Coordinates of C-alpha atoms in Angstrom, one line a residue:
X4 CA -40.8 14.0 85.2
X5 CA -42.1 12.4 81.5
X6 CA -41.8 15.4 79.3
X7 CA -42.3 18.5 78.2
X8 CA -43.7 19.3 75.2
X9 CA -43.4 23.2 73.6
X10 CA -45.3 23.2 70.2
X11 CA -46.0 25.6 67.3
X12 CA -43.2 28.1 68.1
X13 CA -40.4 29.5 66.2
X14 CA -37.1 27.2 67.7
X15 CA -33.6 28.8 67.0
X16 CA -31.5 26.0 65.9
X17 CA -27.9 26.3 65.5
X18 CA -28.2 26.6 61.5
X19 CA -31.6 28.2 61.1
X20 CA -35.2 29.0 62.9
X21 CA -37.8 26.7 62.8
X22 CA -41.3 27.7 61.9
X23 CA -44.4 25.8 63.6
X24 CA -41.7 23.9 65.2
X25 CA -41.4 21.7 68.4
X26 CA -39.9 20.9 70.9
X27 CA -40.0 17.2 73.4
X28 CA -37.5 16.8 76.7
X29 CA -37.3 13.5 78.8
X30 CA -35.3 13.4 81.8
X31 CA -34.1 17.1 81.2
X32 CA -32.6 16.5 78.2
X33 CA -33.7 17.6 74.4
X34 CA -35.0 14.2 73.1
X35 CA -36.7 15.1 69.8
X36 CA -37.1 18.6 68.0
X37 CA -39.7 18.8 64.7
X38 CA -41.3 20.9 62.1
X39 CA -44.9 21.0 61.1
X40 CA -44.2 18.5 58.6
X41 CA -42.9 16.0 60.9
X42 CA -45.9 15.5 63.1
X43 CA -45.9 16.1 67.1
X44 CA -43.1 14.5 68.5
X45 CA -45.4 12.7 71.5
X46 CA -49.0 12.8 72.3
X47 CA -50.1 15.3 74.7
X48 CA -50.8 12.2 77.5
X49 CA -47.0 11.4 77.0
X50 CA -45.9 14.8 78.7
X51 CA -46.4 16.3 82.0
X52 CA -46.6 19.4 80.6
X53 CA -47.6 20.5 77.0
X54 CA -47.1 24.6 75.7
X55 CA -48.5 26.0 72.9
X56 CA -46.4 28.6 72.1
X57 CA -47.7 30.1 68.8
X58 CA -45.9 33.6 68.7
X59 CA -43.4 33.5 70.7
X60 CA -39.8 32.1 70.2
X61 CA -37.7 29.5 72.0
X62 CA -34.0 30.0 72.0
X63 CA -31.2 28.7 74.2
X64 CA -30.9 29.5 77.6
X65 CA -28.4 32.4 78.4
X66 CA -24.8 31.5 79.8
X67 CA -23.2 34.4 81.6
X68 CA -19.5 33.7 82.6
X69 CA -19.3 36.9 84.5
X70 CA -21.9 37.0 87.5
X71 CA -21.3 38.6 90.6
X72 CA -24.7 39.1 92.6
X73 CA -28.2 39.6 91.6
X74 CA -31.6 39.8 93.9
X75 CA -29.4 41.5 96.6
X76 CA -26.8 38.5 96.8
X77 CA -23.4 38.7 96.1
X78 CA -21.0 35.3 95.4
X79 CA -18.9 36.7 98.0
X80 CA -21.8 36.1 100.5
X81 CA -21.4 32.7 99.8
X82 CA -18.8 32.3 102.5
X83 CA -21.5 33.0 105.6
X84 CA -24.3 32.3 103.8
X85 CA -25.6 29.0 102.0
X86 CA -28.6 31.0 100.3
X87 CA -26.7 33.4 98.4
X88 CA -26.4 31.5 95.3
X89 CA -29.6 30.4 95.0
X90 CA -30.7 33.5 95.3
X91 CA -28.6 35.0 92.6
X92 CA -29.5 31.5 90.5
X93 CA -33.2 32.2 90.4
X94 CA -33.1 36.6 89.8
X95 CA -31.1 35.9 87.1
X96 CA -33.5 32.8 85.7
X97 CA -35.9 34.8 85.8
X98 CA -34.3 36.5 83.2
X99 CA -33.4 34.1 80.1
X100 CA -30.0 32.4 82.0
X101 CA -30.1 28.9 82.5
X102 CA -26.7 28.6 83.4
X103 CA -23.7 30.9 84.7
X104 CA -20.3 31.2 86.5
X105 CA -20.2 32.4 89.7
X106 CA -17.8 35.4 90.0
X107 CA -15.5 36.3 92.8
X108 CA -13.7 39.4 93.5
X109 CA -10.3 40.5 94.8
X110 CA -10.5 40.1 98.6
X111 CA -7.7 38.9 101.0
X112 CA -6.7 35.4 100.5
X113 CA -9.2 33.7 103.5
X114 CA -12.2 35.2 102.5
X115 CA -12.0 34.4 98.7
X116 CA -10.8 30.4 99.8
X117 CA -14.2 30.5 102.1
X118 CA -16.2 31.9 99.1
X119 CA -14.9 29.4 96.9
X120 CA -16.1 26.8 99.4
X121 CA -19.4 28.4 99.4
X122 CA -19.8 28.3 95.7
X123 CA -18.7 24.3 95.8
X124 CA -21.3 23.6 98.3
X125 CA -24.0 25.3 96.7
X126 CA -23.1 23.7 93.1
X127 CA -22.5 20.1 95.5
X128 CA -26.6 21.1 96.9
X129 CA -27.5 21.2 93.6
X130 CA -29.1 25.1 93.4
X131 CA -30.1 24.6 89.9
X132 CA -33.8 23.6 90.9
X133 CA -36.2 26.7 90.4
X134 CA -32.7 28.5 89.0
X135 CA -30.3 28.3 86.9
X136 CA -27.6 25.8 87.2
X137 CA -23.9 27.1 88.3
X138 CA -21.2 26.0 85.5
X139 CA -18.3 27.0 88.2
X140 CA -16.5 30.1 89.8
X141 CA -15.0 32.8 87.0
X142 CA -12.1 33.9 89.7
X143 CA -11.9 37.8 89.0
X144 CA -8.6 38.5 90.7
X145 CA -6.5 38.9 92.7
X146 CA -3.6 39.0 90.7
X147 CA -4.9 42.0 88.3
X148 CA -3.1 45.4 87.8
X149 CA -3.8 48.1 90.4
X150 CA -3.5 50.7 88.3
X151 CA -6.8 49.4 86.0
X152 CA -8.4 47.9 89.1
X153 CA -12.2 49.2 88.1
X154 CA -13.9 48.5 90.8
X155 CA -11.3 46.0 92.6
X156 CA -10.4 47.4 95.6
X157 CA -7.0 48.4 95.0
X158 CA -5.2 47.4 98.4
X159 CA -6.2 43.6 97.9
X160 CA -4.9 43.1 94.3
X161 CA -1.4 41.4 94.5
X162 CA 1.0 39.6 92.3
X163 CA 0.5 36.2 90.9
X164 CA 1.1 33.4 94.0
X165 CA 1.1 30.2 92.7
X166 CA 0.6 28.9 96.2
X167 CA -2.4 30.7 96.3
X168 CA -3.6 29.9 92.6
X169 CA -2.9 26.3 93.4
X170 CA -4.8 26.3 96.5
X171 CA -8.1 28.2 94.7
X172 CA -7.7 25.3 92.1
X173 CA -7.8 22.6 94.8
X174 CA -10.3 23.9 96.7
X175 CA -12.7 24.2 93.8
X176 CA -12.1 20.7 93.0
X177 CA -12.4 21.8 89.1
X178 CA -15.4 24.3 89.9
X179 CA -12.9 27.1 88.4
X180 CA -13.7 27.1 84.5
X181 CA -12.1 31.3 84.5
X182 CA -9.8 33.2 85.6
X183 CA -8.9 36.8 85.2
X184 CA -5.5 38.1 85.2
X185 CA -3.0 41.2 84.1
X186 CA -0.4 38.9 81.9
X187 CA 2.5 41.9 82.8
X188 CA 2.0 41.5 86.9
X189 CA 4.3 39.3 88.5
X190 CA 4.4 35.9 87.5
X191 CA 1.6 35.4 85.6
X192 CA 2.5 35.2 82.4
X193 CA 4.7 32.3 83.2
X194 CA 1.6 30.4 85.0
X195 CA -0.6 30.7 82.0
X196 CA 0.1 27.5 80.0
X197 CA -0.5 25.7 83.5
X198 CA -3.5 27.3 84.6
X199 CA -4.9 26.0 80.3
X200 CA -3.3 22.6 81.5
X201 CA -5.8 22.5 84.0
X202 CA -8.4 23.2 82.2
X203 CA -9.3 26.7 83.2
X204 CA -9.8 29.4 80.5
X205 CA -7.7 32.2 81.2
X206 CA -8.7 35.7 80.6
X207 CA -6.6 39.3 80.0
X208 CA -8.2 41.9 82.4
X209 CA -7.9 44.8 84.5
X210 CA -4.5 44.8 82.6
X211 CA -2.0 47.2 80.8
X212 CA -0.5 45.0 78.4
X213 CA 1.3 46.1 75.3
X214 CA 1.1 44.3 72.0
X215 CA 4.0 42.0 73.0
X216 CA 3.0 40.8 76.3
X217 CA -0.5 40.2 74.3
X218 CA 0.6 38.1 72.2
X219 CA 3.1 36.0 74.2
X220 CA -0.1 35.3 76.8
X221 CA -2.1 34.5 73.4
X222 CA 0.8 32.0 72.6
X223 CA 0.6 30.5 76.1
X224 CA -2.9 29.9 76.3
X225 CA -4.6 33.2 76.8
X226 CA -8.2 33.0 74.9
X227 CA -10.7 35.3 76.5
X228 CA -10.9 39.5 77.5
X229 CA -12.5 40.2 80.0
X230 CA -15.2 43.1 80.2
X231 CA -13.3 44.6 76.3
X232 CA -12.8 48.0 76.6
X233 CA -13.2 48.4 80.5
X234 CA -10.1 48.2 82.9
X235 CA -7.6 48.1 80.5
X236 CA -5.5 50.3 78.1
X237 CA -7.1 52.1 75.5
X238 CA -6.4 51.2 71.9
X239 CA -3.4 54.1 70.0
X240 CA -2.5 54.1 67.2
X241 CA 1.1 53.4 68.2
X242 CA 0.4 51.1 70.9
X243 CA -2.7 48.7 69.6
X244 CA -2.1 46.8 73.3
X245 CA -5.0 44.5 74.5
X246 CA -8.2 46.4 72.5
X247 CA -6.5 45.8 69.3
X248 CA -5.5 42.4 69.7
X249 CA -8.9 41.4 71.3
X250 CA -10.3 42.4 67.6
X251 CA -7.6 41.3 65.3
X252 CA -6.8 37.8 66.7
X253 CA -9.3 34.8 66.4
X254 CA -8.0 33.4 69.2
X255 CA -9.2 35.9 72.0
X256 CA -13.1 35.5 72.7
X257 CA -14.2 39.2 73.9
X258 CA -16.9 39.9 76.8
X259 CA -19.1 42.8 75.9
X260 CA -21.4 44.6 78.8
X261 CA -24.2 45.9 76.7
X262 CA -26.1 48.2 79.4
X263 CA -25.6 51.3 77.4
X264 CA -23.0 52.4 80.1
X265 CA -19.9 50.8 80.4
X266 CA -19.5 50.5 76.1
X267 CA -21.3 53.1 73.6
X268 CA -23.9 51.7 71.5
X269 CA -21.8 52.5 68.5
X270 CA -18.6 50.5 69.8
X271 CA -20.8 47.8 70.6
X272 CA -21.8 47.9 67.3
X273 CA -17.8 48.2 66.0
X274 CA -17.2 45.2 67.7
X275 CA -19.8 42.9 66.0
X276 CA -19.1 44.2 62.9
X277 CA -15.2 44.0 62.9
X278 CA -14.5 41.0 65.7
X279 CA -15.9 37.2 64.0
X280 CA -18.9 36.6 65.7
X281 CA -18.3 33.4 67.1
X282 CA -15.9 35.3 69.2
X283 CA -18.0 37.5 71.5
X284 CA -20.0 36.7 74.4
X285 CA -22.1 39.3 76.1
X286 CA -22.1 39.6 79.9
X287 CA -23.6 41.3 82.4
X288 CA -20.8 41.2 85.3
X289 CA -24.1 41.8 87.2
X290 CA -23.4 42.9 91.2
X291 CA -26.4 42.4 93.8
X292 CA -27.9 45.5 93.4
X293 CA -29.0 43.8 89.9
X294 CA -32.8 44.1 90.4
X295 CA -32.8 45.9 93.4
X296 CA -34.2 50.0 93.9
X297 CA -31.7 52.4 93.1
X298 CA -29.5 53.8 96.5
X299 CA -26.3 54.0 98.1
X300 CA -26.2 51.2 100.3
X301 CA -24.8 48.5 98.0
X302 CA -20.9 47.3 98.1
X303 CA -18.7 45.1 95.6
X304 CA -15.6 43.6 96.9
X305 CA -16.1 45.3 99.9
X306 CA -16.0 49.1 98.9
X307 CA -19.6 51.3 98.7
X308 CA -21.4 51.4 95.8
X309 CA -24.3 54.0 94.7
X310 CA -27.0 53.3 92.1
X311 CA -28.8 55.4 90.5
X312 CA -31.0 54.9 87.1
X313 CA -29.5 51.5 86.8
X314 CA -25.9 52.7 86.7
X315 CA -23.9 51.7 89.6
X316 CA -20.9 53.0 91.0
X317 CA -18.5 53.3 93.5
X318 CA -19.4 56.1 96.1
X319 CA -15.6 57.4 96.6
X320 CA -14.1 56.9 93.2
X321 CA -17.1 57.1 90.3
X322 CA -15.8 54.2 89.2
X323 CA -18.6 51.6 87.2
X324 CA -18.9 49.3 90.1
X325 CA -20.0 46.2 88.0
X326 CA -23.9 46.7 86.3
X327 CA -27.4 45.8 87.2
X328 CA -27.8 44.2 83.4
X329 CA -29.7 41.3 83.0
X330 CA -29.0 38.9 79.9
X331 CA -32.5 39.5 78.3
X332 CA -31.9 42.9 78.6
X333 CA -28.2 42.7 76.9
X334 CA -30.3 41.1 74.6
X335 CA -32.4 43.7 74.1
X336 CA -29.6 46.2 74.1
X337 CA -27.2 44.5 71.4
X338 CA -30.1 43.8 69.5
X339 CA -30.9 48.0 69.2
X340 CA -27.3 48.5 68.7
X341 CA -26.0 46.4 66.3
X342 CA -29.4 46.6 64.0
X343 CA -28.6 43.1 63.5
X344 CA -31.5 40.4 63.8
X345 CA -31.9 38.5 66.8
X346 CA -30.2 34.7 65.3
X347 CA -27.2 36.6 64.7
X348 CA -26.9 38.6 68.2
X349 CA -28.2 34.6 70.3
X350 CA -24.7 32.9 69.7
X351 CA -23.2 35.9 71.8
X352 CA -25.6 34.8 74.9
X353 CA -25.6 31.0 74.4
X354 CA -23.0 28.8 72.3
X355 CA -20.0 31.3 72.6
X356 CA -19.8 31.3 76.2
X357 CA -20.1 27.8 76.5
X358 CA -18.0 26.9 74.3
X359 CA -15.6 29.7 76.2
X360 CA -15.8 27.3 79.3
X361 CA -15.9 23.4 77.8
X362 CA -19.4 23.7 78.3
X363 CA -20.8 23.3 74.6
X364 CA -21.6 19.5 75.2
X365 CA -24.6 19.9 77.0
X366 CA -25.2 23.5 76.6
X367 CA -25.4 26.7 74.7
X368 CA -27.9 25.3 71.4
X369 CA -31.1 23.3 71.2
X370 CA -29.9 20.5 69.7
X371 CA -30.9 16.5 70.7
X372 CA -29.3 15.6 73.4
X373 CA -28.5 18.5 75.4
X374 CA -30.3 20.3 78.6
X375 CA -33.3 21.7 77.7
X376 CA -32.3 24.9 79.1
X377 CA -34.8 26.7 76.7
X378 CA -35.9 30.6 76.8
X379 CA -39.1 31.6 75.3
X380 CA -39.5 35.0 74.1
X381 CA -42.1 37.5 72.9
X382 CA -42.2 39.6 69.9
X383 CA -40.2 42.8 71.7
X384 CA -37.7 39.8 73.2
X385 CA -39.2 40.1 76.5
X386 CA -38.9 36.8 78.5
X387 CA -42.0 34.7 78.7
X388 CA -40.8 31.2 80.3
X389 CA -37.1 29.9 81.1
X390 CA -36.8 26.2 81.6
X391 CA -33.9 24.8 83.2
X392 CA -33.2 21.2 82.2
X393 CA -36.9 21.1 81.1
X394 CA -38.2 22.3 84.5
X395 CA -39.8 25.5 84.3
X396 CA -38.6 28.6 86.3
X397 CA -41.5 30.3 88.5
X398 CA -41.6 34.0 89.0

């Protein structure tokens, strides 16, 4: 491929929006970015394909760390079958992510080794083409707290094995880029500063820790909540325990699931107004009945899961089994929320996850250099076009 050339749009750059602007990418990669004043970067001849996209805005693609299914595929299905990501990679593309990590759940030890496998030989295939790319696996479990298990299935979660930890790691051959724990289970908060050694974020979740074991996972490495708010302790006054850490201390990045069910609008909107906003990246933990009609047939970690209106959940418990968001329409949702405009509310979808996983080098902004993972928009933030590394992403 030569090029691509987007012209006349509004570009969100990292330090302001670019009027008229444009945009050139060679070899997938953001090779020259211009205003009106700077003339067109190449001559229409010079590009496969040239865009005029007068109204409509290009911002970064969406990163989602916490992806479970989508399109009626589940990561978990990766084990049997070597579709499953790609499916899950081109429902959510069609949505504004460009890039994501694929999430597990808590399931005895064989099955989540043969998943992992599956993920490593789909990332190995290279599913990225007419999808977005997978980053790596975000390991959600097993070593969690049964008593906040959400929609873990409760019999599977177990204490922190090294052994097994170690053999995830190995078997991913540095695929995992997240992992979820409860820092009070076990032996986990020991294997922390080994697991940040490695070069995995670690994440507090489906947890019950107090202040104190909060801050000593902080001080070993600990930089990332998972799902704020859900499967975990509530904030009191006498006990602050994860919720208030999460929004006192810089050094916890929080995941927010804007679908108007698992967080109220007005805590979403708490969060962005008390938490530094370089510190919050929106999810969708998205299962595979993301996109899918509304029934009971659907299951998460192997337990039943009903969904109706959007809203899924598990059929014995009520429990929010996961959602059916999609990152444009987080967008969409914080957006309404938070009343805030849309540059302030794109860091939360783009550079703060990636920086969240090491993966701010190449994605997350349009800047020169990086993938053109690019999302064009519409007035009402509706997605138009997703490119992934400058190739465009077919409905």
């Amino acid at each position: 491929m030569k090029g691509l050339w987007i012209r006349n749009a509004n570009v969100y750059l990292p330090d302001r929006v670019l009027t008229g602007g444009s945009v050139y990418a060679a070899g997938g990669r953001i090779a020259r970015i211009c205003g009106p004043e700077d003339g067109s970067p190449a001559k229409p001849d010079d590009a496969d394909e040239v865009w005029d996209a007068e109204g409509l805005s290009i911002v970064p693609g969406f990163v989602d760390v916490h992806v479970h299914g989508g399109g009626g595929a589940d990561v978990m299905d990766a084990a049997e079958d070597d579709e499953a990501i790609g499916r899950i990679a081109r429902f959510h593309a069609l949505h504004g992510t460009t890039s994501f990590l694929a999430t597990t759940m808590t399931a005895p030890r064989n099955e989540l080794e043969r998943a992992v496998d599956g993920v490593v030989r789909a990332m190995e295939r290279g599913v990225a083409a007419g999808g977005a790319e997978v980053l790596g696996l975000h390991l959600e479990g097993p070593f969690l707290n049964p008593r906040r298990c959400g929609a873990q299935n409760p019999a599977l979660i177990r204490p922190f094995d090294r052994d097994e930890m170690e053999d995830l790691l190995a078997r991913g051959r540095g695929a995992v880029r997240l992992v979820t724990l409860a820092p009070e289970c076990g032996d986990a908060l020991r294997r922390i500063g080994a697991l940040r050694d490695r070069g995995v974020t670690v994440s507090i979740g489906h947890s019950e820790a107090d202040s104190e074991t909060v801050r000593r996972a902080i001080e070993a490495g600990a930089s990332h909540v998972t799902h704020l708010f859900n499967a975990m302790n509530p904030l009191h006054h006498r006990e602050p325990g994860i919720v208030g850490a999460a929004l006192l201390r810089d050094e916890l990045t929080v995941e927010l699931i804007c679908d108007g069910f698992h967080v109220h609008p007005d805590v979403v909107k708490l969060v962005f107004a008390v938490k530094h906003r370089d510190k919050i990246a929106l999810v969708t933990d998205a299962i595979a009945a993301a996109g899918m009609p509304d029934g009971d047939g659907y299951r998460l970690g192997g337990l039943p899961v009903a969904v109706k209106e959007g809203k899924a959940v598990l059929r014995d418990s009520g429990n929010l089994a996961g959602s059916c968001l999609t990152m444009d329409r987080a967008l969409k949702q914080a957006v309404a929320f938070t009343g805030l405009p849309l540059a302030e509310v794109l860091p939360a979808l783009t550079i703060n996850p990636a920086r969240q996983i090491g993966a701010d080098d190449r994605k997350g902004s349009i800047e020169v250099g990086k993938d053109a993972d690019l999302v064009a928009l519409g007035p009402d933030l509706t997605v138009v076009r997703t490119y992934v590394k400058g190739v465009r992403v077919d409905g």
